[in-house]
Tab-separated table of C-alpha atoms and ligand atoms in Angstrom:
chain	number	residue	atom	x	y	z
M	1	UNK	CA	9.903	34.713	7.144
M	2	UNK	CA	9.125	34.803	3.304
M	3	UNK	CA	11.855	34.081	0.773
M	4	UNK	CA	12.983	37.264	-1.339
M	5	UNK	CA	14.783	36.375	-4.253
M	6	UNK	CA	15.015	32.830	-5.344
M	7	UNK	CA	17.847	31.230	-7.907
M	8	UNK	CA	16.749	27.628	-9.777
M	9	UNK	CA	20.279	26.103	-11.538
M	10	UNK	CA	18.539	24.032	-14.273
M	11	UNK	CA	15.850	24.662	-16.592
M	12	UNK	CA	14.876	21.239	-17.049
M	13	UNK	CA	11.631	19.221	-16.136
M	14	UNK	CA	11.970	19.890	-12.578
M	15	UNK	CA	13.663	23.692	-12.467
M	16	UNK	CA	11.332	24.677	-15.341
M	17	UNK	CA	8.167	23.219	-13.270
M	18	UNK	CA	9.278	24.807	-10.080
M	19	UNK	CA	9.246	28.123	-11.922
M	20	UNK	CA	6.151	27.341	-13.291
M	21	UNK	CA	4.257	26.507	-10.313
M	22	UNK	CA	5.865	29.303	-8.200
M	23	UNK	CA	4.661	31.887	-11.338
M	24	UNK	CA	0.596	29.903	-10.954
M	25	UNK	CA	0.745	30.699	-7.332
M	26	UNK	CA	2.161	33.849	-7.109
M	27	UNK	CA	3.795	33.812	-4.039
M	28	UNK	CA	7.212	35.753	-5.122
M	29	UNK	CA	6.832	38.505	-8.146
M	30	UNK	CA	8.430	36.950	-11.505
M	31	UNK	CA	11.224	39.688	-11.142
M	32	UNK	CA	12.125	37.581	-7.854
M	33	UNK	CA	12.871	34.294	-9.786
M	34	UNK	CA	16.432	33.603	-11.341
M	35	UNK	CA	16.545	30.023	-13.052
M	36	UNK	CA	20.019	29.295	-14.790
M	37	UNK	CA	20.966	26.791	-17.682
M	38	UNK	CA	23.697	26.590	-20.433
M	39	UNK	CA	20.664	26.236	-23.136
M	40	UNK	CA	19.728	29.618	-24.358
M	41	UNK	CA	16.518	28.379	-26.379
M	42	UNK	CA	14.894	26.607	-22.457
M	43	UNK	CA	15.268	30.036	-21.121
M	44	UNK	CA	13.966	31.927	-23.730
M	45	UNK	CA	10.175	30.982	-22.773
M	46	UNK	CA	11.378	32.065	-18.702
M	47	UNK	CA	12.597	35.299	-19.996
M	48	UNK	CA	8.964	36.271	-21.762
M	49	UNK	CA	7.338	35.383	-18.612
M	50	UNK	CA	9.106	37.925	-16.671
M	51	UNK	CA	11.817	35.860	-15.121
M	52	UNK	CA	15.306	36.554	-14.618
M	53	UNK	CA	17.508	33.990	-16.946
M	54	UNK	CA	21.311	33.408	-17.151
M	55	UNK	CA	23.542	30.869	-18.930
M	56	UNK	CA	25.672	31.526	-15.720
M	57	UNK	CA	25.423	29.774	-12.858
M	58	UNK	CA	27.287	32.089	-10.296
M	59	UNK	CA	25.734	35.335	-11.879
M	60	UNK	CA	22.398	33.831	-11.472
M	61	UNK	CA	23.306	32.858	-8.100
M	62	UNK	CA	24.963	35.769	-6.982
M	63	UNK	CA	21.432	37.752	-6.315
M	64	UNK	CA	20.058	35.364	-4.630
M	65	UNK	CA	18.216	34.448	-0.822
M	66	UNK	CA	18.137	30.604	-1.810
M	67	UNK	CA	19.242	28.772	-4.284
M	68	UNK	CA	17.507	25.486	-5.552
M	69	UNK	CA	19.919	22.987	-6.927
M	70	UNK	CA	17.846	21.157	-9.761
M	71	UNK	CA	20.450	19.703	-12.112
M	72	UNK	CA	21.021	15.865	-12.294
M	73	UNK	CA	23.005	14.220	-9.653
M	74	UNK	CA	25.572	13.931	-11.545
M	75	UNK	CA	26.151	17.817	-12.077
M	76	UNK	CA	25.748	18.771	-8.742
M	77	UNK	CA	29.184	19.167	-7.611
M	78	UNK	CA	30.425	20.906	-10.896
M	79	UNK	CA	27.380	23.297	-10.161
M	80	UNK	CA	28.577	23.749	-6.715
M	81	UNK	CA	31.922	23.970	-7.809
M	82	UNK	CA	30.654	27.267	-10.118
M	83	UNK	CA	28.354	28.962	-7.726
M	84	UNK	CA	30.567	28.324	-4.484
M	85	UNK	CA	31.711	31.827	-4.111
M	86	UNK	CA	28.418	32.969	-3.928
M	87	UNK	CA	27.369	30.637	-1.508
M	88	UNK	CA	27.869	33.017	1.869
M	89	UNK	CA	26.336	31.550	4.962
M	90	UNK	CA	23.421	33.473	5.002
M	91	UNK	CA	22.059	32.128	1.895
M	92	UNK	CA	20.094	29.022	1.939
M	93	UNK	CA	20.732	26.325	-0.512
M	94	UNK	CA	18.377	23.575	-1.337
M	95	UNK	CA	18.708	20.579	-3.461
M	96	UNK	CA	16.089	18.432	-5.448
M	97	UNK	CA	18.836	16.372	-6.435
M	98	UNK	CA	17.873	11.926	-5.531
M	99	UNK	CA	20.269	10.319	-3.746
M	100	UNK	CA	22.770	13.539	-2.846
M	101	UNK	CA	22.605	13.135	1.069
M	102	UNK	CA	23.338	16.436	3.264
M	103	UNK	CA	26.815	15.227	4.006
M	104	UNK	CA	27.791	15.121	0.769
M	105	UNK	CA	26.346	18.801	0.181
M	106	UNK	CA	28.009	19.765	3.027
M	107	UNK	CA	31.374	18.385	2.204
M	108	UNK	CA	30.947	20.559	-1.154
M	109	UNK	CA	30.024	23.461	0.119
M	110	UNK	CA	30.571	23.673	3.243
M	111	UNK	CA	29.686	22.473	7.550
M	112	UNK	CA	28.319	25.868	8.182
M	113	UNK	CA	25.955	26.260	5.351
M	114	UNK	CA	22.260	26.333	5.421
M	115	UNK	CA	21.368	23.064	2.998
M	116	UNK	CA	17.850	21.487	2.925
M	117	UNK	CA	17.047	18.306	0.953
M	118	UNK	CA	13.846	18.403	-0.602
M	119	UNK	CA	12.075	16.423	-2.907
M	120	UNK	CA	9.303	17.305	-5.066
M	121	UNK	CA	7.281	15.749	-7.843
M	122	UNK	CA	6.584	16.996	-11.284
M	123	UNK	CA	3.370	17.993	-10.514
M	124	UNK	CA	4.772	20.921	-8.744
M	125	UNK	CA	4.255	22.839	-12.104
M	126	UNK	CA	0.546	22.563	-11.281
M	127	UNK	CA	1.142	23.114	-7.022
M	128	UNK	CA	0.085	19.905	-6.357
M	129	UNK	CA	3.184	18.525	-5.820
M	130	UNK	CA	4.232	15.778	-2.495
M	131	UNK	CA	7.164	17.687	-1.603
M	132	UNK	CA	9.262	15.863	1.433
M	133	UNK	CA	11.608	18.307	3.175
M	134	UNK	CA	14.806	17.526	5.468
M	135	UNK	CA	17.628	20.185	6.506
M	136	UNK	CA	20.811	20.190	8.251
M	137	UNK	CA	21.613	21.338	11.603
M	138	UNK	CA	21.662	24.873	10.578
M	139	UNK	CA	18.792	24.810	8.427
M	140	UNK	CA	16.281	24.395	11.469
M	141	UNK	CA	15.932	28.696	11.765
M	142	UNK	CA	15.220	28.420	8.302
M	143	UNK	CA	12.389	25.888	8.365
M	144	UNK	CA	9.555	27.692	8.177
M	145	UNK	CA	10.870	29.581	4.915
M	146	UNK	CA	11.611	26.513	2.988
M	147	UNK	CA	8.383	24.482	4.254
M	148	UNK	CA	6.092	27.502	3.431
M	149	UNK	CA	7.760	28.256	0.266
M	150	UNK	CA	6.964	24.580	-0.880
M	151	UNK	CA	3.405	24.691	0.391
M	152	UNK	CA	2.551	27.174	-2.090
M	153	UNK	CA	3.392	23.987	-4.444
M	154	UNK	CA	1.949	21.778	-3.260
M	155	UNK	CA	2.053	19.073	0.036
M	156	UNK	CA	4.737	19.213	2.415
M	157	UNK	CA	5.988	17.274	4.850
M	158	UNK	CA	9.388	17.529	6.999
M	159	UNK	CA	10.892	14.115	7.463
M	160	UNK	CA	14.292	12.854	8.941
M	161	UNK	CA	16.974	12.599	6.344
M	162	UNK	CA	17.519	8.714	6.596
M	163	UNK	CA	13.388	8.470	4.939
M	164	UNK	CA	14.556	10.728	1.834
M	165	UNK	CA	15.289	7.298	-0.699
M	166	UNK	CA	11.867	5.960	0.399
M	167	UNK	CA	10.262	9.553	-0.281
M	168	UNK	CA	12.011	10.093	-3.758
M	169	UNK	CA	10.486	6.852	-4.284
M	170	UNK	CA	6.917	6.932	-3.171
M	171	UNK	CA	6.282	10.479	-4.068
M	172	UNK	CA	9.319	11.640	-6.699
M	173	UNK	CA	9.202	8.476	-8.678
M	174	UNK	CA	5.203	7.784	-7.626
M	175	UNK	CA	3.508	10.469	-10.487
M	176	UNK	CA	5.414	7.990	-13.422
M	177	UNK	CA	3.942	4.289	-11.389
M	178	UNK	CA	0.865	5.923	-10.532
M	179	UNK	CA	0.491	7.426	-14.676
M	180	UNK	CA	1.497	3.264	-15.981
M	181	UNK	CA	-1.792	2.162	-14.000
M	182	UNK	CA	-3.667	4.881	-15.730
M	183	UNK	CA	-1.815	4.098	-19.493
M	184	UNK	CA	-2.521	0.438	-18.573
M	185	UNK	CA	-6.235	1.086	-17.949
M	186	UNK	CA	-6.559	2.636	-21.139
M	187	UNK	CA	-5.214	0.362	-22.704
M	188	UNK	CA	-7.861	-2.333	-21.090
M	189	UNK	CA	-10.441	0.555	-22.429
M	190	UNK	CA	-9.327	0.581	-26.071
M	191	UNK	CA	-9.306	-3.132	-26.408
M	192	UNK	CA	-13.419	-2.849	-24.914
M	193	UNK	CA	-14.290	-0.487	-27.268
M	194	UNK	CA	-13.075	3.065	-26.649
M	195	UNK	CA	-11.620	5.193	-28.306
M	196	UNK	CA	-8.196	6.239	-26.428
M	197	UNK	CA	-9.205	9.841	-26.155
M	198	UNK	CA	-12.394	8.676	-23.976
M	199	UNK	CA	-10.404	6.069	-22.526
M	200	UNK	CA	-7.793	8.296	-20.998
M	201	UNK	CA	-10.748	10.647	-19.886
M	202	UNK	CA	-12.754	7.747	-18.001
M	203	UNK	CA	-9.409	6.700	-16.418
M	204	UNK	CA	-7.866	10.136	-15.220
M	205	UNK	CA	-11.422	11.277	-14.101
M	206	UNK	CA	-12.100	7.845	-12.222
M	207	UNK	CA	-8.554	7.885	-10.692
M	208	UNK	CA	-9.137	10.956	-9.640
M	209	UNK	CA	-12.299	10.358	-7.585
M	210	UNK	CA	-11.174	7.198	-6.074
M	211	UNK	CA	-7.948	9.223	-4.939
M	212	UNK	CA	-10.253	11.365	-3.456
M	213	UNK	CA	-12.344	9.428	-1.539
M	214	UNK	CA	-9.426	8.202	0.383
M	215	UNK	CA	-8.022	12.106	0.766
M	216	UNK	CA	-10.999	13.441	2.006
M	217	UNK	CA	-12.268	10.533	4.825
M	218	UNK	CA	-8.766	9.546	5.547
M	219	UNK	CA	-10.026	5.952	4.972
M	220	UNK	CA	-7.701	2.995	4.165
M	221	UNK	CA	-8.268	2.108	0.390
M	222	UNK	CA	-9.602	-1.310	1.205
M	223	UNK	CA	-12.825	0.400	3.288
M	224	UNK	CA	-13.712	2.287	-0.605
M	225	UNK	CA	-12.798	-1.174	-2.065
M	226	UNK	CA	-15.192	-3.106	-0.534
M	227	UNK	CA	-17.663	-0.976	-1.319
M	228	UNK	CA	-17.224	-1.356	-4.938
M	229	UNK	CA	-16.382	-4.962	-4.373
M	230	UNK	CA	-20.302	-6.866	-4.721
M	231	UNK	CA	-20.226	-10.375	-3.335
M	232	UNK	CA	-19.930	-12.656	-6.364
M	233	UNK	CA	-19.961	-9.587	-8.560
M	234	UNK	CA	-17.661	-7.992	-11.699
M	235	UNK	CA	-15.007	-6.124	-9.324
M	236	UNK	CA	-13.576	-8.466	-6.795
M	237	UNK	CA	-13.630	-11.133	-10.429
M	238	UNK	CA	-11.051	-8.328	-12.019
M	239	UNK	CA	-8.890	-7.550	-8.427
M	240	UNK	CA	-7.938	-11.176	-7.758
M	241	UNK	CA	-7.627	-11.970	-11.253
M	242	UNK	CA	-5.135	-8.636	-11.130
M	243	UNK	CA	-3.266	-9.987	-8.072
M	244	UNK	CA	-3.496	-13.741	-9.364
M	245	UNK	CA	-1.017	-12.226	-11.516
M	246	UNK	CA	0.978	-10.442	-9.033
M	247	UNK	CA	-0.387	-6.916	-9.263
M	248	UNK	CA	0.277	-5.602	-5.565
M	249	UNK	CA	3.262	-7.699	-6.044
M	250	UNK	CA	4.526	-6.373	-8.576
M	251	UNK	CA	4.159	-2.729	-7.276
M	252	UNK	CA	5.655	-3.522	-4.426
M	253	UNK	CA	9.064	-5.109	-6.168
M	254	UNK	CA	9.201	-2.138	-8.346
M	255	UNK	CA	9.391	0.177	-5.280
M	256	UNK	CA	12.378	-1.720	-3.807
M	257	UNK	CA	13.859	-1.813	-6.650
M	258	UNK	CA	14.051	2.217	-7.170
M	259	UNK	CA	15.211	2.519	-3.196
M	260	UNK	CA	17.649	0.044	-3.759
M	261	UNK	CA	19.076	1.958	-6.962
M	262	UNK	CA	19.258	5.081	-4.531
M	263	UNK	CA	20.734	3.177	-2.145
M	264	UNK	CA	23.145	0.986	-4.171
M	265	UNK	CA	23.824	3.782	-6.731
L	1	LIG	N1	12.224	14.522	-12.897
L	1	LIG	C1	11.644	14.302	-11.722
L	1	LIG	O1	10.479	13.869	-11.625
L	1	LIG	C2	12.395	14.585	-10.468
L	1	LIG	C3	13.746	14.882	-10.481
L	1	LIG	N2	14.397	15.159	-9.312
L	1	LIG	C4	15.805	15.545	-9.343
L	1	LIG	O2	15.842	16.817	-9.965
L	1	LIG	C5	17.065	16.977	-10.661
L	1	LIG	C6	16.776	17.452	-12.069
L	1	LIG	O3	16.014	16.452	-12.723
L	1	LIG	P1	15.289	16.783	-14.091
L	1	LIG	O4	14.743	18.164	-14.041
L	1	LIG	O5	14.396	15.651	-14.372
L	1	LIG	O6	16.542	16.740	-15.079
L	1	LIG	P2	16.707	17.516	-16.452
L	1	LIG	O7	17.832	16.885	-17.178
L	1	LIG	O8	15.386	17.637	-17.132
L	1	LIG	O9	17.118	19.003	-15.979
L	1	LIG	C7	18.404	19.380	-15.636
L	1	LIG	C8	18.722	20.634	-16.402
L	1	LIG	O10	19.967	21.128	-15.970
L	1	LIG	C9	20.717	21.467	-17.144
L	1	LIG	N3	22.134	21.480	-16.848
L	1	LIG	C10	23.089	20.568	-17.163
L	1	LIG	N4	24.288	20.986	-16.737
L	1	LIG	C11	24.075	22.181	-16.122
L	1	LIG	C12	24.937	23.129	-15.510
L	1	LIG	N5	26.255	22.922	-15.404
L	1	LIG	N6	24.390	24.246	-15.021
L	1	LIG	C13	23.056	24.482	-15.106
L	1	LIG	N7	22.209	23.626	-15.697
L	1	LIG	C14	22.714	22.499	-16.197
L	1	LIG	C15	20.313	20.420	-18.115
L	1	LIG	O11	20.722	20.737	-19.423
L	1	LIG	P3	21.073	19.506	-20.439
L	1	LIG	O12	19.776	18.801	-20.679
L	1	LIG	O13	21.614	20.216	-21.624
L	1	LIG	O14	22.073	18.631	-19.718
L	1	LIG	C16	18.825	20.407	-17.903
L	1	LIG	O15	18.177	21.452	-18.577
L	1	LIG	C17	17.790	15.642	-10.615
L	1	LIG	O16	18.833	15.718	-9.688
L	1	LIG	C18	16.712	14.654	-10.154
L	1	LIG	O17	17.262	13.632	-9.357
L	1	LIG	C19	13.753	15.185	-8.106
L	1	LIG	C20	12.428	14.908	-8.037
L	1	LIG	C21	11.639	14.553	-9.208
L	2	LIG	O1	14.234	8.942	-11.906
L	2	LIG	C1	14.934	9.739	-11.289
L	2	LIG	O2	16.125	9.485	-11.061
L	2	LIG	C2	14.345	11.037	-10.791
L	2	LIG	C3	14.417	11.154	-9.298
L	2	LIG	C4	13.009	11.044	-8.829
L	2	LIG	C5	12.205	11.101	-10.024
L	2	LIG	N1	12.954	11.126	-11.090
């Protein structure tokens, strides 16, 4: 079943880029969209595109079919706290929010509640967002909603909750590691002799293809390396030079380390 009317609480990076990519695709009219914050100025822009805007939370939420929790961990149980009277059981509630596990969504608003996890990336603004979706027992008739709501967006993919750190991780936190190799390539570029306008062109453009050829054979990334890779040649001189000093490494012990700071608070 489509969504009717959906409520964002939080107008920040991620609640203003859900609105945003929700207004490029078009699924749901404008008029449909609610997104709440206290600052009057962030909703100003919302309000000239058509969308509904409050600076209260349970007003904003009051209207709504679901409700998509997008302020900072931190704020999530004051927000629940504000909204929970509009909350009935039929709506369904969904939270962006890392490291808030269904349990303790339930224990705030409720057992009997309809609460999916999901978590997007940034790029969602521009539907090409990695969204990874898990729901509690009584989200499971609601499914199909939520997943084809966020496939307008973007990617999705329904996981089991206990994979949600390692998601927020590889595809949440993934758009900033991902964008360091690119700044760090530039970088490289400007000392050779570009300038960084050029540089950052080249890059994104050459990311962008190699991310492709993976995408669109399903290959392993090593089969596209080794064909860039000439025996004796300039490529494989630059990779193990790059993992001499702990490149893949490094990538690696950066991941743990944001799944252990979900984990470990
Ligand atoms: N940024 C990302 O790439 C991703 C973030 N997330 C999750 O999304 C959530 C939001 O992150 P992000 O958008 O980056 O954070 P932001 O701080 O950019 O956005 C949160 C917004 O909520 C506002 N806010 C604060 N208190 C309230 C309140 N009581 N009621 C309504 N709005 C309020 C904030 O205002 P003010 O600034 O004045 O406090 C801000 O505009 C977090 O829980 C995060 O874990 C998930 C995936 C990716
Ligand atoms: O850094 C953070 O805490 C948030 C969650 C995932 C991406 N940004």
């Amino acid at each position: 079943m489509k969504v009717g009317k959906i409520t964002i609480i939080g107008a920040g990076n991620m609640g203003g880029a859900i609105v945003n990519g929700l207004l490029k695709s078009g699924y749901i009219e404008p008029s449909a969209i609610t997104i709440a914050d206290p600052r009057k100025n962030v909703l100003e822009g919302f309000q000239a595109k058509g969308v509904n805007t409050f600076q209260d939370n349970l007003e904003a939420a009051k209207t709504a079919d679901l409700v998509i929790l997008a302020v900072k961990p931190y704020h999530v149980e004051k927000v629940i706290d504000q909204i929970k009277p509009a909350l009935t059981l039929d709506k369904i509630i969904v939270s962006i929010a890392a490291g808030v596990s269904l349990s303790d969504l339930a224990k705030l608003i409720g057992n009997e509640s309809i609460i999916f996890r999901v978590m997007p990336n940034t790029a969602i603004s521009l539907q090409e967002s990695m969204t990874c979706i898990s729901g509690n027992g009584q989200a499971d008739a609601h499914l199909e909603t939520v997943q084809t709501l966020f496939d307008q967006l973007g990617k999705t993919v329904v996981i089991q909750e206990e994979l949600m750190a390692a998601a927020t991780v590889l595809a949440s936190c993934g758009t900033a590691f991902a964008l360091r190799y690119v700044r760090a390539a530039m970088q490289g570029g400007v000392e050779m002799g570009f300038g960084a306008e050029m540089a950052q062109f080249i890059t994104a453009q050459t990311v962008k293809g190699a991310v492709q050829l993976i995408m669109n054979t399903g290959h392993h990334p090593e089969r596209e390396i080794d064909k860039v890779t000439t025996p004796r040649g300039i490529t494989i001189t630059g990779i193990n030079e790059m993992e001499h000093k702990g490149f893949s490494s490094s990538v690696i012990q950066g991941l743990i380390a944001s799944f252990n700071k979900i984990e470990r608070g």
